[in-house]
Short mmCIF file of C-alpha atoms in Angstrom, two decimals:
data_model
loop_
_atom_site.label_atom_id
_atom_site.label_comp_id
_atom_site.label_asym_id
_atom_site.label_seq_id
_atom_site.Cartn_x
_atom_site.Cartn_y
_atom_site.Cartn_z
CA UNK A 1 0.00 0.00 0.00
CA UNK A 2 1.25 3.64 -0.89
CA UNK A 3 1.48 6.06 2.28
CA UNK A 4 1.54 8.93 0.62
CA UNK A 5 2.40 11.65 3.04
CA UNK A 6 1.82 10.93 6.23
CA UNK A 7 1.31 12.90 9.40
CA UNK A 8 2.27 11.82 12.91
CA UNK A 9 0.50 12.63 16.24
CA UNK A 10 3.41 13.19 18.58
CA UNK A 11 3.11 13.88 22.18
CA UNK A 12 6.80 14.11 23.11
CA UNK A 13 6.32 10.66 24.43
CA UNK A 14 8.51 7.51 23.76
CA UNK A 15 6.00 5.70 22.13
CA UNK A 16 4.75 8.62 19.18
CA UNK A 17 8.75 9.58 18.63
CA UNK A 18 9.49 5.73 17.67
CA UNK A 19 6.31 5.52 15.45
CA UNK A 20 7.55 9.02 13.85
CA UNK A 21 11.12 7.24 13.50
CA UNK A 22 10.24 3.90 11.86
CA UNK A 23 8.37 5.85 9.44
CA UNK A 24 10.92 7.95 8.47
CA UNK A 25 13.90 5.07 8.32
CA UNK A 26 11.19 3.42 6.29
CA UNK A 27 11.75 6.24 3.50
CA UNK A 28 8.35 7.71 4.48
CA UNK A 29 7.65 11.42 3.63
CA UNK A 30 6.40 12.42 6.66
CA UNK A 31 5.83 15.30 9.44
CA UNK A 32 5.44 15.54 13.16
CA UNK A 33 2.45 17.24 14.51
CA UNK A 34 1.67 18.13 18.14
CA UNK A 35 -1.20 19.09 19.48
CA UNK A 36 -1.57 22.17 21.98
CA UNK A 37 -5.07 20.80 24.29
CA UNK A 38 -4.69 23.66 26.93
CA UNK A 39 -3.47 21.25 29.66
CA UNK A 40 -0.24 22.28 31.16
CA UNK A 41 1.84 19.71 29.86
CA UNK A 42 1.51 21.78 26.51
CA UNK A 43 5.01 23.24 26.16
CA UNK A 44 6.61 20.46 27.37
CA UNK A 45 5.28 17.86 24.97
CA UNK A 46 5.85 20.67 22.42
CA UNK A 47 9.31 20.86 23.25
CA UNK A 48 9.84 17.19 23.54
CA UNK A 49 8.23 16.60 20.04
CA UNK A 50 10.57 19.33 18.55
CA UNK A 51 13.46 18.02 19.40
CA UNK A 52 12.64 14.26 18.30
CA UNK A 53 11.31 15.95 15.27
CA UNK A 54 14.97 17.45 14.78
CA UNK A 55 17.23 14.36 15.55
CA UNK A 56 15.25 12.27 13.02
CA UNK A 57 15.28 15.04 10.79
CA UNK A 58 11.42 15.94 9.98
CA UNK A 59 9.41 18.46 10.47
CA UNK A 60 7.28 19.77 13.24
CA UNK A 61 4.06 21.46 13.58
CA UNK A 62 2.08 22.89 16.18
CA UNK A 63 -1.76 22.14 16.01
CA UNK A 64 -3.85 24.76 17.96
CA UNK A 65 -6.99 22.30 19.47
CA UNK A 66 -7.65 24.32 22.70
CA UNK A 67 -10.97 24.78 21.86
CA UNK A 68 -11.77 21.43 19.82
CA UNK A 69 -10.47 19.81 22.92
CA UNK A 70 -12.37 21.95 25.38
CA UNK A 71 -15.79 21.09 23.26
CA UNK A 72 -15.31 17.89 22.18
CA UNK A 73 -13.50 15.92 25.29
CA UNK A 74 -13.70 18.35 28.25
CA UNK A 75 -17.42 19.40 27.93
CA UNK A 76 -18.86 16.20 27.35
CA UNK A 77 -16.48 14.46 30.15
CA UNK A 78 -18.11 17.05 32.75
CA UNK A 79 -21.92 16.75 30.96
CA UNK A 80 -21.78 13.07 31.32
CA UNK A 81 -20.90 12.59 34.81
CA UNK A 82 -23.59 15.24 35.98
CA UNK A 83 -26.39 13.28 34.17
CA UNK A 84 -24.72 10.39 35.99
CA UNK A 85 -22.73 7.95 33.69
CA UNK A 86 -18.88 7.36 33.58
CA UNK A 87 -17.17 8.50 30.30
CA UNK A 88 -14.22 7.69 29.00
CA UNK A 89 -12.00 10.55 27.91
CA UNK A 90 -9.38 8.65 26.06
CA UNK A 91 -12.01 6.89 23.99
CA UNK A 92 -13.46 10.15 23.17
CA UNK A 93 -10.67 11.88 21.92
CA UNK A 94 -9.65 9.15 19.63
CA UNK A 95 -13.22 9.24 18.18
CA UNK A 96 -13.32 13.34 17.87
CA UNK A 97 -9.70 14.73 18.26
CA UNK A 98 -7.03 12.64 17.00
CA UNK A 99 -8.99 11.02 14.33
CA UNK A 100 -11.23 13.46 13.37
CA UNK A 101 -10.26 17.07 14.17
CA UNK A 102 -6.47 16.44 13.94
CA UNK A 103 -6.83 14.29 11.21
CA UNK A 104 -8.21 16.94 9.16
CA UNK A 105 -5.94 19.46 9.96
CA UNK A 106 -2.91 16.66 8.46
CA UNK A 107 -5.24 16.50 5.35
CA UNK A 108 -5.15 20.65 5.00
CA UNK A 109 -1.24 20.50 5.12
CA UNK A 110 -1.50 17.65 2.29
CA UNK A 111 -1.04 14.58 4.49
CA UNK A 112 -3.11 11.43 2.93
CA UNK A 113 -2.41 9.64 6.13
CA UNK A 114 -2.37 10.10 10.26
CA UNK A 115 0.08 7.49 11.99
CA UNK A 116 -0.01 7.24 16.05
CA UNK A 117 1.78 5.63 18.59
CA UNK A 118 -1.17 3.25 19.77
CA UNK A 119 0.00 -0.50 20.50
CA UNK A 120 -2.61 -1.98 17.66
CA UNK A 121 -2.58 -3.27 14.15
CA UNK A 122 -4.32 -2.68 10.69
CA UNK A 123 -4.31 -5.05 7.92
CA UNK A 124 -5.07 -3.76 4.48
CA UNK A 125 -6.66 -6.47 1.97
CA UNK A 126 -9.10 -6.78 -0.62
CA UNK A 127 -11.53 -7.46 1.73
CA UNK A 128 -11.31 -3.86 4.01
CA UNK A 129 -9.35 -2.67 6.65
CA UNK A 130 -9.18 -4.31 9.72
CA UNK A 131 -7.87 -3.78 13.05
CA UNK A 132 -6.05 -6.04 15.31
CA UNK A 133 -4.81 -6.73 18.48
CA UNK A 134 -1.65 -5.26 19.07
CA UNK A 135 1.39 -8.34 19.81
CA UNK A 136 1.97 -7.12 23.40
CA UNK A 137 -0.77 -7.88 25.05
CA UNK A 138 0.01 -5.61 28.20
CA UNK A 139 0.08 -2.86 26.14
CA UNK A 140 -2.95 -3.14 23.55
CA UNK A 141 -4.95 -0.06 23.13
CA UNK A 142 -7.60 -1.22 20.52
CA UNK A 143 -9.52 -0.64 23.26
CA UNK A 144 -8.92 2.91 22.74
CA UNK A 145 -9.96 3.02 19.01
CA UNK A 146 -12.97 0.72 19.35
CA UNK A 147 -14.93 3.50 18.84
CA UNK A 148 -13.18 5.24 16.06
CA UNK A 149 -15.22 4.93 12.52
CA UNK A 150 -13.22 1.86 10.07
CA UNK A 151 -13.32 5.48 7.37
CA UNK A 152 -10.82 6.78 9.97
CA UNK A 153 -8.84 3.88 10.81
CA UNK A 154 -8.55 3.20 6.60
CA UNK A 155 -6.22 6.53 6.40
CA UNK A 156 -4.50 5.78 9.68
CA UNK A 157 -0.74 3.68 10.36
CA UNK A 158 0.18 2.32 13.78
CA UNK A 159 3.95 1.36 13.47
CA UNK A 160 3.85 -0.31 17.05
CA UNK A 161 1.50 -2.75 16.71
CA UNK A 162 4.17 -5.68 16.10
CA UNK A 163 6.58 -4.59 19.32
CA UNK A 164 6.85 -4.48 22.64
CA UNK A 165 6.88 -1.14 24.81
CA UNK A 166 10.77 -2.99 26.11
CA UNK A 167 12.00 -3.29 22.46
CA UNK A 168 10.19 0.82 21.92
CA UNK A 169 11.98 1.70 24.85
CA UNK A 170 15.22 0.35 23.82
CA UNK A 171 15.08 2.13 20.13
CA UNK A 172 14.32 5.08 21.73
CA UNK A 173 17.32 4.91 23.97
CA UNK A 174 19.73 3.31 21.34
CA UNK A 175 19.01 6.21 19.16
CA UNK A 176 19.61 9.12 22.08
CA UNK A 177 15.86 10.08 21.52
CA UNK A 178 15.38 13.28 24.19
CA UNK A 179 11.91 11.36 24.84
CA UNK A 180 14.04 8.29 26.01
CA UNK A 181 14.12 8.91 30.01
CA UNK A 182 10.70 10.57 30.22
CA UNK A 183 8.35 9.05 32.41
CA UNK A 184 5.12 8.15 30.84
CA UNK A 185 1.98 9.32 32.15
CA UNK A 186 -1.01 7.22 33.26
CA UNK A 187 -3.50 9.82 34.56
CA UNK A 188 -6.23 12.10 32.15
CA UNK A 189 -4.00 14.80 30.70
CA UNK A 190 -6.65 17.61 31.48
CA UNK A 191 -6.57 16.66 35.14
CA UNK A 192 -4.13 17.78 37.75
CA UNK A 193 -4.62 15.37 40.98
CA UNK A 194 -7.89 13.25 41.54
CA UNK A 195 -10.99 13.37 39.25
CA UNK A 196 -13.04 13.24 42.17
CA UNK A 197 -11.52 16.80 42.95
CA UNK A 198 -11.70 18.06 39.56
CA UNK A 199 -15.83 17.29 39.51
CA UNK A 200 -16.37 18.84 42.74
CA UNK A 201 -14.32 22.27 41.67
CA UNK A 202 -16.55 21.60 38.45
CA UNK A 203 -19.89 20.50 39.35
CA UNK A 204 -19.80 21.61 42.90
CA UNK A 205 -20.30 19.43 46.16
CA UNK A 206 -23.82 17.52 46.08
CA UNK A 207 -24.40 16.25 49.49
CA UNK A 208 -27.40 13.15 49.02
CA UNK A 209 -27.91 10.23 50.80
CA UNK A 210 -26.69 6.57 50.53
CA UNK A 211 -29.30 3.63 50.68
CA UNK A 212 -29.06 -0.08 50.79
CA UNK A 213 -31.27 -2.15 48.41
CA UNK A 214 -34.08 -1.73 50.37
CA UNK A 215 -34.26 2.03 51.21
CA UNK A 216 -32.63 2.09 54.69
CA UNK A 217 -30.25 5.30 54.67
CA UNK A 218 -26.40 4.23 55.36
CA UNK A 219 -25.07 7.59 55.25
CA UNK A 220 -24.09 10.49 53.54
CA UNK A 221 -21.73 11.58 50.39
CA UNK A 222 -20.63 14.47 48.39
CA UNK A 223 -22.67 13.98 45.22
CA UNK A 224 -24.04 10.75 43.70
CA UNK A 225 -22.27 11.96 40.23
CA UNK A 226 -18.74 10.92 42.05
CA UNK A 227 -19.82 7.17 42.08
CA UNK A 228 -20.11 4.64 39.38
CA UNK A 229 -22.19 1.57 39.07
CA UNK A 230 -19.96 -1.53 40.30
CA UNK A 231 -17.30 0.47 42.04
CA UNK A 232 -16.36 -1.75 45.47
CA UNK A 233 -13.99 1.01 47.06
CA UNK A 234 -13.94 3.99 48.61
CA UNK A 235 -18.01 3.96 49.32
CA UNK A 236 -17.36 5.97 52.32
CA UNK A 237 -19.36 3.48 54.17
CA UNK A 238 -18.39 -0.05 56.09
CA UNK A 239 -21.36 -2.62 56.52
CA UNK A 240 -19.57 -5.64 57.17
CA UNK A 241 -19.66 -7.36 53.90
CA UNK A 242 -18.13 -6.38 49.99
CA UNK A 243 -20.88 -3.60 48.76
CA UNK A 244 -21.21 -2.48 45.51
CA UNK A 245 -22.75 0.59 43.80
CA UNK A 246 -25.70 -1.15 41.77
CA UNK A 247 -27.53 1.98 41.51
CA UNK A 248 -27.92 5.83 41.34
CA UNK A 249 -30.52 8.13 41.45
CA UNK A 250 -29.24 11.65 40.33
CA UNK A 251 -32.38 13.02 40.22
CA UNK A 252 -32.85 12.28 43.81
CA UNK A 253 -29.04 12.49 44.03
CA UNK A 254 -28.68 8.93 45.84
CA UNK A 255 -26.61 5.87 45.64
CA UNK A 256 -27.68 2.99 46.42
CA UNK A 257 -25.83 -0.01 48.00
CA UNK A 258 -26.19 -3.53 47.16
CA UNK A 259 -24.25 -7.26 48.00
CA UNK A 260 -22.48 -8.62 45.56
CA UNK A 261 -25.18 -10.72 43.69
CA UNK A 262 -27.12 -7.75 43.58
CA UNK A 263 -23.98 -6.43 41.49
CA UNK A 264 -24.12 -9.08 39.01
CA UNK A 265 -25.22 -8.87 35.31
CA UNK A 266 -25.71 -11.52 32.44
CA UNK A 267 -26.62 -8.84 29.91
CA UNK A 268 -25.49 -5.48 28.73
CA UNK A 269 -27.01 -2.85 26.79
CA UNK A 270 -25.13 -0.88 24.40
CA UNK A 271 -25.75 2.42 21.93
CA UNK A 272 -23.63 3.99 19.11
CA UNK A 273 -22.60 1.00 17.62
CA UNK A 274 -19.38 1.31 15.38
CA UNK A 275 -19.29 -1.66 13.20
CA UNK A 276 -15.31 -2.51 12.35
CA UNK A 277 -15.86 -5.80 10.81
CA UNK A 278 -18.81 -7.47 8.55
CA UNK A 279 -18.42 -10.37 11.66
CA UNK A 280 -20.69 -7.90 13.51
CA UNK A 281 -23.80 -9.49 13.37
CA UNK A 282 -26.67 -10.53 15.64
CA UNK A 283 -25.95 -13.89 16.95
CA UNK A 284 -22.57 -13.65 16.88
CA UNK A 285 -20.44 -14.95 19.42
CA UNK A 286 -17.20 -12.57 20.85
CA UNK A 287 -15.52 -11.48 23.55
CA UNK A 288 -16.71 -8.38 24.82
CA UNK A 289 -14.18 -5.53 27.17
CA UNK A 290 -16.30 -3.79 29.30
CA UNK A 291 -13.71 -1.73 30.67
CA UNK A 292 -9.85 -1.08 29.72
CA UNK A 293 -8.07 -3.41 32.85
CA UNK A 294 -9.96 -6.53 32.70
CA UNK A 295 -10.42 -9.51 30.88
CA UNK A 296 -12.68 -10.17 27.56
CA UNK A 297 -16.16 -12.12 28.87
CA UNK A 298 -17.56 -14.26 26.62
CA UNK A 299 -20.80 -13.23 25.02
CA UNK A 300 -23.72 -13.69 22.00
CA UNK A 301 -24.52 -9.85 20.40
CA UNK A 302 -27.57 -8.93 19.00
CA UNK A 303 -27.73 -5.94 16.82
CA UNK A 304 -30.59 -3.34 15.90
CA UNK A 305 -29.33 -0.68 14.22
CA UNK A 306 -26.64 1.55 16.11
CA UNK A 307 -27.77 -0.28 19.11
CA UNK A 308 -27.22 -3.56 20.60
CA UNK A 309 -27.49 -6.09 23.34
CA UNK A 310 -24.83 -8.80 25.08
CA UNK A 311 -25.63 -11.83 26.48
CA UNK A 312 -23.36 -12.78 28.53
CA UNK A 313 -21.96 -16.65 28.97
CA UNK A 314 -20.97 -15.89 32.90
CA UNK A 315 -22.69 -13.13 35.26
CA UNK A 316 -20.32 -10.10 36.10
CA UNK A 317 -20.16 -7.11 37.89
CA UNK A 318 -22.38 -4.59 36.24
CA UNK A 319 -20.10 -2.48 33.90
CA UNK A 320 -20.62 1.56 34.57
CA UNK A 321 -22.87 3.18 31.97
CA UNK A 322 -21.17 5.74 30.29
CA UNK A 323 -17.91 3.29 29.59
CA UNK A 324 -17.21 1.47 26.44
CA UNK A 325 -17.89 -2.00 25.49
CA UNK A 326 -15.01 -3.50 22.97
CA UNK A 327 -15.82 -6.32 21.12
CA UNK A 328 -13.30 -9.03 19.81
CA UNK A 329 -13.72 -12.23 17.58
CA UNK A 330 -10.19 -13.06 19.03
CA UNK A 331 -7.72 -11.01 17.66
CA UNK A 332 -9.82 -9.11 15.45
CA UNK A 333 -11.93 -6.02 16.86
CA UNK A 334 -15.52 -6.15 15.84
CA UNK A 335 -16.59 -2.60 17.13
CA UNK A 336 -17.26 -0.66 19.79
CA UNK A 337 -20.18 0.77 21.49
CA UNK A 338 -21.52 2.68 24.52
CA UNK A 339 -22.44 1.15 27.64
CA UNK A 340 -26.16 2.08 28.82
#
């Protein structure tokens, strides 16, 4: 397949300055492009991605997406938890940011391609695009791009998808990358400290009431919008056995408090289907992720239009709606869809 030119999201990181080197050893005519989000790691991934830009000798632009990040990631991620679900930010900015806005800022400098640092893999045949799980299984992020539409994902490259973050880490290093010593981060980029203290500077403190399953009050909180359905820690409460959040009220602003069969599911209802693979069809039998750090359950989809339905093959812990649901025929990646 002919790249073209191809532009490269670069955070400064280890992981985006390898992708932007492989390309270019590869004889690629590309450019490095970082985005500005109006987080305060800004000029420092800026600076980072300039001077990996320099040593592999490409160039660098700046993409201004304060406000496409504010509207599209920031907004939403606050709107969602008020009306009571869990979002996922990362997801989101794949979907509208890095594959969408960004990627159409690459296209007005006359890139035909995006390429990103995401542990995953494409394969281009006669029969589509399709994407795969990346080899290193600790470090997959398919997860990530579940959501992302396959028109996206047919202009995109993702040189990592065949490594492992050790042999990344060791290119980086070998080649006296600046990026090679930075410690990556883990956390949401727009939030400084806990997200529980970001929504209450955002939303403001909500004091309600906790309630078991059968209405008897167990005590107080700060806002029902700072819990999510299955969480097991930090309840605020102790009533002598594992409790789980298997409810909220936000109207009334209440959690409520359940045992752990209470907590269990054998179905899960999804919307905004994105269909990655013509496998996607009702009755057919995956793996689904219903959150980033745990393991594929086994399931039987049923699809009606954009929206869908799991049944699971083993009860679980009720998954938080508001998440995303990632669905897998093995290596392959069906889709992706919205927990509700």
């Amino acid at each position: 397949m002919s790249d073209g030119r191809i532009c490269i999201a670069m955070s400064g990181g280890v992981d985006s300055s390898v992708a932007a080197m492989l390309l270019a050893g590869e004889g690629v005519d590309c450019i490095g492009a970082t985005m500005t989000l109006g987080v305060d790691a800004d000029e420092e991934n800026v600076a980072y991605a300039r001077q990996a830009c320099s040593a592999i000798g490409i160039p660098h632009e700046v993409f201004l997406m304060e406000d496409a990040f504010e509207s599209q990631v920031i907004e939403p991620f606050k709107a969602s938890y008020a009306a009571g679900l869990t979002p996922n930010p990362c997801v989101e900015c794949n979907m509208r940011i890095k594959f969408d806005a960004f990627a159409e800022m690459a296209h007005a400098l006359g890139c035909d391609m995006v390429a990103t640092g995401h542990y995953c893999c494409l394969e281009h045949g006669s029969s589509g695009t399709r994407l795969l799980k990346a080899r290193d299984p600790r470090k997959d992020q398919t997860y990530f791009l579940s959501r992302v539409p396959l028109s996206r994902l047919t202009d995109a490259r993702f040189p990592l998808g065949g490594m492992t973050k050790r042999e990344v880490k060791r290119i980086a290093e070998d080649s006296g990358l600046p990026c090679a010593s930075r410690t990556e981060s883990q956390d949401i980029c727009f939030i400084n400290g806990s997200s529980n203290d970001f929504l209450k500077d955002e939303l403001g403190m909500r004091p309600g009431r906790i309630l078991d399953a059968d209405g008897n009050d167990l005590g107080g909180h700060d806002g029902a919008y700072l819990f999510t359905e299955g969480q097991r820690k930090g309840l605020g409460v102790a009533l002598g056995y594992p409790a789980y959040v298997i409810g909220k009220d936000i109207e009334r602003n209440q959690v409520i408090l359940g045992k752990m069969d209470d907590a269990m599911n054998d179905s899960v209802k999804l919307t905004e289907l994105n269909v990655l693979s013509p496998d996607l069809v009702s009755g057919t039998r995956c793996q689904a992720k219903l959150r980033y750090r745990m393991e594929p359950v086994a399931c039987t989809i049923s699809v009606g239009g954009d929206s869908a339905e799991l049944a699971l093959d083993d009860p679980c812990v009720r998954p938080a709606p508001g998440q995303t649901a990632a669905l897998y025929l093995d290596d392959l990646v069906l889709g992706g869809a919205k927990i509700i």
